[in-house]
Amino acid sequence: MSSDRRCVIAIDAGTTGVRSRAVFVDAPSLSAYREFAQHYPQPGWVEHDPVEIWERVRETMLEVIAAATSDGTEIAAIGITNQRETAVAWDRRTGRPHGNAIVWQDRRTATRCRELTADGALPLVRERTGLVLDPYFTGTKFEWMLANRDIPVDEHLALGTVDSWIIWNLTGGEVHATDPSNASRTMLFDLRDLTWSAELCGLLHVPIDALPTVMPSSGRFGITSDRCGVPAGIPISGVAGDQQAALFG
């Protein structure tokens, strides 16, 4: 390989583990994979430790970056794909999560979804989001967290899906953002104008200011920070939920 070669680092933060891959134009890719623990505190409940997810991201990134750059290859950009509906809450000041993430498979809010349906909320949800009222989606997970955990609802609260959590950590807390493919799975995102719905956030008691900025999937999501434990200054230039990202291979 020549010293002017460049590659892209792709992060795939899935449901059972994280894979980072260095992708070259004209050479085989390099990859590293680490699993993380699944937590089942009650029947029908599924949780992940956000700190462990971030540790696996960092570990796999460092492994593939070391292998990819051993001959002087430069990292051109980072792309992220992720399990989509999983809910994470954290403190902007400390970067510490408010308990475990509630995973997309989790069914703890099934009763709440039935109540909302009985109260006539389904037509509103369907019109605004294109979704049905189901615990699969992130909105009622956020609501449950805020109602059942000791989480201060103030300007320091950050809510997001796994992509937002990874971006936050990669940028050293400088960027709290997501993309439409993830936002559209929260049951809080208005597909008509591509913004967070104040009406739906009010329905689910989710503070709209705690949600991430929604940016284009191919937008610039900041650069890696020297505080995150991976090489600094690498642009984060693409984010998409795993099912949408699968369209590209």
Coordinates of N, CA and C in Angstrom, one line a residue, residues 125-134 187:
V125 N -50.7 9.4 16.0 CA -49.4 8.8 15.8 C -49.1 8.3 14.4
R126 N -50.1 7.7 13.8 CA -50.0 7.2 12.4 C -49.9 8.3 11.4
E127 N -50.7 9.4 11.6 CA -50.6 10.5 10.7 C -49.3 11.2 10.7
R128 N -48.7 11.4 11.9 CA -47.5 12.2 12.1 C -46.2 11.4 11.8
T129 N -46.3 10.1 12.1 CA -45.0 9.3 12.1 C -45.0 8.1 11.1
G130 N -46.2 7.7 10.7 CA -46.3 6.5 9.8 C -46.2 5.3 10.6
L131 N -46.2 5.3 11.9 CA -46.0 4.1 12.8 C -47.3 3.8 13.5
V132 N -47.3 2.6 14.1 CA -48.4 2.2 15.0 C -47.9 2.4 16.4
L133 N -48.9 2.4 17.3 CA -48.5 2.5 18.7 C -48.0 1.1 19.2
D134 N -46.7 1.0 19.4 CA -46.1 -0.3 19.8 C -44.9 0.0 20.7
M187 N -41.2 7.4 17.2 CA -42.6 7.7 17.4 C -42.8 9.2 17.9

